[in-house]
PDB file of C-alpha atoms in Angstrom:
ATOM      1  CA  UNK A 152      17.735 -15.697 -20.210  1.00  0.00           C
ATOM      2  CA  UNK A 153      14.805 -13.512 -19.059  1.00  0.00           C
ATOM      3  CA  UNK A 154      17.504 -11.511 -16.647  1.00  0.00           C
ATOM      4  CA  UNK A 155      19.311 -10.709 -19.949  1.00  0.00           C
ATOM      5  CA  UNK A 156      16.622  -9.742 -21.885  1.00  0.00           C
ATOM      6  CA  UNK A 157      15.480  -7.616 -19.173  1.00  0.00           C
ATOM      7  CA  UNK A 158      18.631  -6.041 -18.917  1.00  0.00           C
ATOM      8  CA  UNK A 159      18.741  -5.188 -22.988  1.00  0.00           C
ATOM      9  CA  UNK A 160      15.417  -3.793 -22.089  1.00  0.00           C
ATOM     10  CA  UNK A 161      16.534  -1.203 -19.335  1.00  0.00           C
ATOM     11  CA  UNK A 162      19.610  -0.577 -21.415  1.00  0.00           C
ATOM     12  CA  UNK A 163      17.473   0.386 -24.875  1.00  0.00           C
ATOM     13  CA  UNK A 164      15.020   2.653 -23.044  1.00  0.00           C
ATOM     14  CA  UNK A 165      17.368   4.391 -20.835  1.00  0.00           C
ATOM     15  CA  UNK A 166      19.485   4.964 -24.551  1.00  0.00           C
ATOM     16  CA  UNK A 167      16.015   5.866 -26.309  1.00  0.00           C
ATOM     17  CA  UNK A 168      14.999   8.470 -23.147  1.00  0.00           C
ATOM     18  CA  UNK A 169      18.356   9.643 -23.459  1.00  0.00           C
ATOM     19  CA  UNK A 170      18.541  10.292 -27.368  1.00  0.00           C
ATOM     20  CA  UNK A 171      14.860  12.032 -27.108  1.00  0.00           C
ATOM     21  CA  UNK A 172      16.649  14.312 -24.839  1.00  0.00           C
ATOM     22  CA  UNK A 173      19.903  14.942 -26.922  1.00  0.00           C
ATOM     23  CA  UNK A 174      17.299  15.287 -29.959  1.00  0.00           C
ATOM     24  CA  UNK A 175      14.841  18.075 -27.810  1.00  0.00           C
ATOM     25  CA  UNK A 176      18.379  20.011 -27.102  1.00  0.00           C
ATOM     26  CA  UNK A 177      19.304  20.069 -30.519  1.00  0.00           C
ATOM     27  CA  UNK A 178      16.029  20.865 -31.726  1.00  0.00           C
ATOM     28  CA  UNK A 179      15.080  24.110 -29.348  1.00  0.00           C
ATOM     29  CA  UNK A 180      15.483  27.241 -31.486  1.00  0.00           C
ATOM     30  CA  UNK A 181      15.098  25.180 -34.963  1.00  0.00           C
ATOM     31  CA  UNK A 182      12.025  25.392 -36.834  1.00  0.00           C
ATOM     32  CA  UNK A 183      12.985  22.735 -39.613  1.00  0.00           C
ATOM     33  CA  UNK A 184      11.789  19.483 -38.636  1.00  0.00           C
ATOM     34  CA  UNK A 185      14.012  16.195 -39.109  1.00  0.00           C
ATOM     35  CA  UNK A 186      13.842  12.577 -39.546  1.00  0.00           C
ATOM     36  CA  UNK A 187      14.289  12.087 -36.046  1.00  0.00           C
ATOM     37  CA  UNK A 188      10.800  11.318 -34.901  1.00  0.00           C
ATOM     38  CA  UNK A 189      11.044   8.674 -36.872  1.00  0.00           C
ATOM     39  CA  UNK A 190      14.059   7.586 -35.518  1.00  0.00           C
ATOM     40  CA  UNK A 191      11.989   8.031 -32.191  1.00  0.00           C
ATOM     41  CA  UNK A 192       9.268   6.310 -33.008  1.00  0.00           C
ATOM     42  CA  UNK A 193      10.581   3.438 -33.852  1.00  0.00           C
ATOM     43  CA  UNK A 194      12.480   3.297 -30.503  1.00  0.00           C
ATOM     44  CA  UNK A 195       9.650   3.579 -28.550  1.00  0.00           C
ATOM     45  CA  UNK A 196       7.389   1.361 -29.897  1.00  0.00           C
ATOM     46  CA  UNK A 197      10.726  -1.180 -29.440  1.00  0.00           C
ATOM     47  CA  UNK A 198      10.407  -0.167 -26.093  1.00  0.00           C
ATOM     48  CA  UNK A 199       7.455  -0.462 -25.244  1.00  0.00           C
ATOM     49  CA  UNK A 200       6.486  -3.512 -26.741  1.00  0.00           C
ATOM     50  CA  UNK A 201       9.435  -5.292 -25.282  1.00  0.00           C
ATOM     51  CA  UNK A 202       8.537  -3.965 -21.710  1.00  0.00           C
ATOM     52  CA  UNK A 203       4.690  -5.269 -22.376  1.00  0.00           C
ATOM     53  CA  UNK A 204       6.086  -8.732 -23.467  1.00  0.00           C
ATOM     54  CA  UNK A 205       8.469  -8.686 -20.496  1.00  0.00           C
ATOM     55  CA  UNK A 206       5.667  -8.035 -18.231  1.00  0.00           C
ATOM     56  CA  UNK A 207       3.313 -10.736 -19.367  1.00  0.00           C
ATOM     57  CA  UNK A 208       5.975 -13.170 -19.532  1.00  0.00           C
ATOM     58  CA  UNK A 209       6.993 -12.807 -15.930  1.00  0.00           C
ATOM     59  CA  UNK A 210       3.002 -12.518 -14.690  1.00  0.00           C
ATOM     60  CA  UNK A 211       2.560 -16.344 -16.172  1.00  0.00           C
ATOM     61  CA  UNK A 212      -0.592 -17.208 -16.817  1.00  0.00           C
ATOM     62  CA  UNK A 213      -1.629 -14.258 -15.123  1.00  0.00           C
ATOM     63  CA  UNK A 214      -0.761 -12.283 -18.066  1.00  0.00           C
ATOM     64  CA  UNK A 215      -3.309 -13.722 -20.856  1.00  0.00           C
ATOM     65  CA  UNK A 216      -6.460 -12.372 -19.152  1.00  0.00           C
ATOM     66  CA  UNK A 217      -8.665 -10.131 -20.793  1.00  0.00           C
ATOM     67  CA  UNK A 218     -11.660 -10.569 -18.469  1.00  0.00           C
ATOM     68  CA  UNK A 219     -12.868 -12.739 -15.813  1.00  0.00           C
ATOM     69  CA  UNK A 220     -13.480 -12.431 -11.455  1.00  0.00           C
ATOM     70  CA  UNK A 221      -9.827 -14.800 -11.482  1.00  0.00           C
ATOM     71  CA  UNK A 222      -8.050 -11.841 -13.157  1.00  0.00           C
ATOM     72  CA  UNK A 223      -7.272  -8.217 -11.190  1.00  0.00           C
ATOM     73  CA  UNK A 224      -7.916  -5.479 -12.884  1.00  0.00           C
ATOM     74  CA  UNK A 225      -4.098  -4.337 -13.090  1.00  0.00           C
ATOM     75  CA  UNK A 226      -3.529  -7.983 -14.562  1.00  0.00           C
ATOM     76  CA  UNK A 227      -7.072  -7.282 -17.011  1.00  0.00           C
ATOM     77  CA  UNK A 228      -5.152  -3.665 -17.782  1.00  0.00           C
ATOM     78  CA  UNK A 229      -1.656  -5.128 -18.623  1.00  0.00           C
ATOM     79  CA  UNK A 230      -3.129  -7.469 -21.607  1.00  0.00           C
ATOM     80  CA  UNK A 231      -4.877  -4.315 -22.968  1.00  0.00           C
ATOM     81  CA  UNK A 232      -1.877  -2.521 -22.842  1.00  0.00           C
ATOM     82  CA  UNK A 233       0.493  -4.807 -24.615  1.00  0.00           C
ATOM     83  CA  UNK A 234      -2.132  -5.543 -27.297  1.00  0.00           C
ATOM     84  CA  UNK A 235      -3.083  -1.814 -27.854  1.00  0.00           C
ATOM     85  CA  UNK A 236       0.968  -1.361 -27.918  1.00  0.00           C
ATOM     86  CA  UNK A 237       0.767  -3.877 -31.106  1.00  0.00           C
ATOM     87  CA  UNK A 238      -2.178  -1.301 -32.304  1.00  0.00           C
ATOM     88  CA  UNK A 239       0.505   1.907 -31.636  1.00  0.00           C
ATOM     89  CA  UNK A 240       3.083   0.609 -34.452  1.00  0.00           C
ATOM     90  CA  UNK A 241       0.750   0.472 -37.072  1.00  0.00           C
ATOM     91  CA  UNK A 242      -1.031   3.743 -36.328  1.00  0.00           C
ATOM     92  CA  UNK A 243       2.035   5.192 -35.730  1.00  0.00           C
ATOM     93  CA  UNK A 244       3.113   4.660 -39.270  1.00  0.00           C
ATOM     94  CA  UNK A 245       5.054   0.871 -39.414  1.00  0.00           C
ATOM     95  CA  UNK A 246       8.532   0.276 -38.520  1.00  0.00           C
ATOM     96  CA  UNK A 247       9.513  -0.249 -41.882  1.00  0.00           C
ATOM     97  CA  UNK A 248       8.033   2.619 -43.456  1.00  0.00           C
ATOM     98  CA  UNK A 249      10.030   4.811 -40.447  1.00  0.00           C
ATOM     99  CA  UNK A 250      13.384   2.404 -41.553  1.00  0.00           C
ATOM    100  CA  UNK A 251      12.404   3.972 -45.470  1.00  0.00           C
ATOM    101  CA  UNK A 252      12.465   7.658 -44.273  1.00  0.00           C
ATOM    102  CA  UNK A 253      15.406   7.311 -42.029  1.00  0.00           C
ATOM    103  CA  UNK A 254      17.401   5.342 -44.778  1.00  0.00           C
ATOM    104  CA  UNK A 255      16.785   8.215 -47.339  1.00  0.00           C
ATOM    105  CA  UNK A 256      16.620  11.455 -44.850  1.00  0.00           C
ATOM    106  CA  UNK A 257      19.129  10.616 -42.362  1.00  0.00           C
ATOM    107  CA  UNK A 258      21.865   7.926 -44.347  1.00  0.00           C
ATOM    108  CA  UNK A 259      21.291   9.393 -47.571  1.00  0.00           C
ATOM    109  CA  UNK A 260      20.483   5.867 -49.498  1.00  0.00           C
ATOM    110  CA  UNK A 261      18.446   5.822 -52.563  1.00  0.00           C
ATOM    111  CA  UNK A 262      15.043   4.421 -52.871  1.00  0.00           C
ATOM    112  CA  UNK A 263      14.606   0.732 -53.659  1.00  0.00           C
TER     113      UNK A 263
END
């Protein structure tokens, strides 16, 4: 199971690095912005959220520290990380208000 899920994890962020690149080629001589950062965002908060769960899950019990001399200070930076990544969807604007202005700026749908 973990093998898998890692795999779906390479797989999405080699498909999200590879879409911000399509999107940065389309974009150079435009000056009209699009609904694709949000499109953008929300792929790389999925991305990096499932890489920081990935990572704690395979550290063990290694991976709940958040201080302590039992806990290095890669392990101590790792929790931080995946808990600020929690912060970074919220402050990035949530992933369903991004799903709203894809939905109406990129599909076309109509407002709830």
């Amino acid at each position: 199971d973990l093998r898998v899920r890692l795999a779906n994890h390479l797989m999405s962020a080699k498909a999200h690095n590879l879409t911000l690149a399509r999107i940065a080629a389309e974009a150079r001589g435009k000056q009209q912005g699009t609904a694709a950062a949000s499109i953008l965002k929300n792929s790389a908060t999925s991305v990096a959220q499932t890489r920081s769960e990935l990572t704690l899950e395979i550290m063990g019990h290694q991976g709940v520290g958040w201080a302590g001399d039992e806990f290095t200070g890669e392990e101590i930076q790792t929790v931080r990380t995946w808990l600020f990544g929690k912060a970074m969807s919220i402050y990035g604007g949530s992933y369903e208000v991004q799903n709203n202005i894809i939905s109406k700026n990129i599909l076309g749908l109509p407002e709830t």
